[in-house]
CSV table of C-alpha atoms and ligand atoms in Angstrom, one decimal:
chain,number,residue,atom,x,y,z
F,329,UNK,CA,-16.1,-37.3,31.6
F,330,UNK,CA,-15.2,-34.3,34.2
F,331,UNK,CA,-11.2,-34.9,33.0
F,332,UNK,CA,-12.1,-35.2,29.4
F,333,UNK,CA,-14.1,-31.9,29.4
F,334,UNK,CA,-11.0,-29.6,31.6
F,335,UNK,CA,-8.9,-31.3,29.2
F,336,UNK,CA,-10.7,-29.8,25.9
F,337,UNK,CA,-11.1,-26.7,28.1
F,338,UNK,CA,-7.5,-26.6,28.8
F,339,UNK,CA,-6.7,-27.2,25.0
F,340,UNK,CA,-9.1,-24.3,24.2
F,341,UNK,CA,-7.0,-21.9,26.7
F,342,UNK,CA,-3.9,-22.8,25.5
F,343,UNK,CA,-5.0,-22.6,21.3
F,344,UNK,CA,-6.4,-18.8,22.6
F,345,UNK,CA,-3.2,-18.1,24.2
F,346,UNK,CA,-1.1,-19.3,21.4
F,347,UNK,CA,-3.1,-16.5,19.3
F,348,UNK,CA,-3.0,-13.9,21.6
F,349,UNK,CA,1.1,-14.2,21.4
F,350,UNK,CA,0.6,-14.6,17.0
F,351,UNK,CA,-1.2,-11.8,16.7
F,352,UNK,CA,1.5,-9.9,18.9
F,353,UNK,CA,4.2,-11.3,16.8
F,354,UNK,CA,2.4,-9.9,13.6
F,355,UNK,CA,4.4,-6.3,14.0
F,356,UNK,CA,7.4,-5.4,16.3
F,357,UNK,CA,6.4,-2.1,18.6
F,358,UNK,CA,7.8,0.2,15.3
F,359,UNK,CA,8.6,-1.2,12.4
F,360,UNK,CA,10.2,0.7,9.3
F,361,UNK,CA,9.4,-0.5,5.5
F,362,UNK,CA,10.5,0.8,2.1
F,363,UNK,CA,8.8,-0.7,-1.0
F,364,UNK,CA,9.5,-1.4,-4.3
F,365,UNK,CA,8.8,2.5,-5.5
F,366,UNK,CA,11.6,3.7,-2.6
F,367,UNK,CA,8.1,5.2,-0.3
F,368,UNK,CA,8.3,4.5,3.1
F,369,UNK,CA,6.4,3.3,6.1
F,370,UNK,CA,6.6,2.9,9.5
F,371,UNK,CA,4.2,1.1,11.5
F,372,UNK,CA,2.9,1.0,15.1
F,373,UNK,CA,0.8,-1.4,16.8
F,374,UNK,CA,-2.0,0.5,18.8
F,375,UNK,CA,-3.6,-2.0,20.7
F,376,UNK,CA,-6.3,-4.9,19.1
F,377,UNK,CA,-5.8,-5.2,15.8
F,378,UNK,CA,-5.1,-1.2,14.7
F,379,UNK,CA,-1.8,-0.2,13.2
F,380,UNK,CA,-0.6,3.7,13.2
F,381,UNK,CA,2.0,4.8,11.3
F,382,UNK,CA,3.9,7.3,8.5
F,383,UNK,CA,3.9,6.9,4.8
F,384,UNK,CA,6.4,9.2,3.1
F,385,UNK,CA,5.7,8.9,-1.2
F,386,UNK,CA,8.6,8.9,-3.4
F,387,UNK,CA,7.2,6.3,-5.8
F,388,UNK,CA,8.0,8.5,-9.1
F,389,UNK,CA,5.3,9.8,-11.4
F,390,UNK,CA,2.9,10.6,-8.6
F,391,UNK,CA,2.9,13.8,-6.3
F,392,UNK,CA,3.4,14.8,-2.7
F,393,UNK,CA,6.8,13.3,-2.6
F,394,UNK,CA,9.1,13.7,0.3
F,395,UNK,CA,6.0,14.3,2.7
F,396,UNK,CA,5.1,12.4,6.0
F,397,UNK,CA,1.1,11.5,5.9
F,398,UNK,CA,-0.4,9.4,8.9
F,399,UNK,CA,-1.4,6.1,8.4
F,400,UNK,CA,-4.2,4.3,10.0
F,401,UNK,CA,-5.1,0.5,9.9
F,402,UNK,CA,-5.6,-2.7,10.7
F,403,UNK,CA,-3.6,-5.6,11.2
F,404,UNK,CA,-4.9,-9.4,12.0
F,405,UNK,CA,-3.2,-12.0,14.0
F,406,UNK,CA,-2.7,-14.4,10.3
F,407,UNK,CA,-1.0,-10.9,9.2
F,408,UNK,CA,-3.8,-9.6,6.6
F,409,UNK,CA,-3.1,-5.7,6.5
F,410,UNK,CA,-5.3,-2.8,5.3
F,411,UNK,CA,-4.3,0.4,6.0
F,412,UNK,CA,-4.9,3.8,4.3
F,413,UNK,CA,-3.5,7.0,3.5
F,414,UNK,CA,-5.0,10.5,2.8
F,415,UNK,CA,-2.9,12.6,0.8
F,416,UNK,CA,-4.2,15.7,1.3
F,417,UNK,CA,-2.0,18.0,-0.5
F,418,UNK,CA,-3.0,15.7,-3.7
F,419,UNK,CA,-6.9,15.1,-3.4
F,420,UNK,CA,-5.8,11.5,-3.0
F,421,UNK,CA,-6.7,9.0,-0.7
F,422,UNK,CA,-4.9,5.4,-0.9
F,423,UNK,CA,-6.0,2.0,0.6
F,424,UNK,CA,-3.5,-1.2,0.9
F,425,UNK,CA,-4.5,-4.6,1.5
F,426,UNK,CA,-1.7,-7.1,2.0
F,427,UNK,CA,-0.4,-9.6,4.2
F,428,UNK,CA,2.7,-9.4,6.7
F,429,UNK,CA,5.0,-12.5,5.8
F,430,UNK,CA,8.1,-12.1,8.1
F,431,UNK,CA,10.0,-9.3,6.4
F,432,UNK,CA,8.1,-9.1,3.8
F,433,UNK,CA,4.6,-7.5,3.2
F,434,UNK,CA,2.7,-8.1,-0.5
F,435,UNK,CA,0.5,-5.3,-1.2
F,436,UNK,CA,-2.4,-4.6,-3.9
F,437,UNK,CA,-3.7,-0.8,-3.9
F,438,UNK,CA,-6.1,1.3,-4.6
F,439,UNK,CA,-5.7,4.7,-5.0
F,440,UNK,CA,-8.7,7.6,-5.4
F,441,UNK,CA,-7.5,10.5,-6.8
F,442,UNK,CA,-10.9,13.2,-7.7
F,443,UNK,CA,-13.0,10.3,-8.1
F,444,UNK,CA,-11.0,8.8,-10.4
F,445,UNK,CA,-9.6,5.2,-9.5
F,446,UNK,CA,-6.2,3.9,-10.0
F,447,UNK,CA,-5.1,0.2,-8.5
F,448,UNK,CA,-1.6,-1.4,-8.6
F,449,UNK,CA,0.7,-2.8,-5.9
F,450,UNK,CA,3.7,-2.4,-3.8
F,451,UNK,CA,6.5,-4.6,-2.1
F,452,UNK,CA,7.3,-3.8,0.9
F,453,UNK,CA,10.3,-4.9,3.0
F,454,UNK,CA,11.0,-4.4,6.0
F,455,UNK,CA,14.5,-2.6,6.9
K,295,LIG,C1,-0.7,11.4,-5.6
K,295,LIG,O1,0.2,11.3,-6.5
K,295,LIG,O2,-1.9,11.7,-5.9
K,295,LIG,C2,-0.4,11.1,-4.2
K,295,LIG,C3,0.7,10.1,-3.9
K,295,LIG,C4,0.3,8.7,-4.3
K,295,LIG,C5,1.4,7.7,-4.2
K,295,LIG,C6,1.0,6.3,-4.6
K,295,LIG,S1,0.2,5.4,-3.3
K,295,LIG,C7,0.4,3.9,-4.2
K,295,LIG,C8,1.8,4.0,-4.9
K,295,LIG,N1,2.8,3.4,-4.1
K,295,LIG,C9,3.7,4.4,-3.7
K,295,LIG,O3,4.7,4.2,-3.0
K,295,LIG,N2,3.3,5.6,-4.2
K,295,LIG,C10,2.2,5.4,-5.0
């Protein structure tokens, strides 16, 4: 009975190891993105599950193009990703929830602009 139990313990170590090195798999240490609009991102893993980064707009027919704004967010070890930008120049503060899938990274967004609401989604691959 003693073996059996070490055993499941030892299976139980080893299944919370194997997610510890997942979830540090999710994101290299900086990562660079572009989507389907031509905005960019780059990410940085912070430690846990927060991601940093820079999100530059040039997604045409909205504003503050060409800017850097700082991203902040989260990132899980099965790659689900929210972060969010605020666009201060614009009044305009934009949340993305996606998934990291290798080089890729499926976005759907919502975007609040003077209390108005916008939603649509983005592509991004990584470069
Ligand atoms: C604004 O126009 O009010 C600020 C810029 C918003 C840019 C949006 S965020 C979602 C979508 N994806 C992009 O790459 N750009 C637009």
């Amino acid at each position: 009975m003693k073996a059996f139990a070490s055993r499941i313990f030892l299976a139980a170590c080893l299944l919370l190891l194997a997610s510890v090195a997942a979830s540090a798999q999710v994101l290299p240490p900086l990562s660079l993105w572009k989507n389907d609009k031509g905005s960019l991102l780059t990410l940085v893993p912070l430690g846990g599950t927060s991601v940093g980064g820079v999100f530059t707009n040039f997604a045409r027919g909205f504003g503050c193009q060409g800017i850097p704004y700082p991203v902040a967010g989260t990132v899980l070890p099965n790659g689900a990703i929210t972060f969010q930008v605020n666009f201060t120049g614009c009044n305009t503060v934009t949340t993305w929830r996606g998934r990291v899938m290798g080089r890729r990274m499926p976005t759907r967004w919502i975007l609040i602009y003077n209390g108005r609401r916008m939603t649509g989604a983005d592509l991004f691959t990584m470069q």
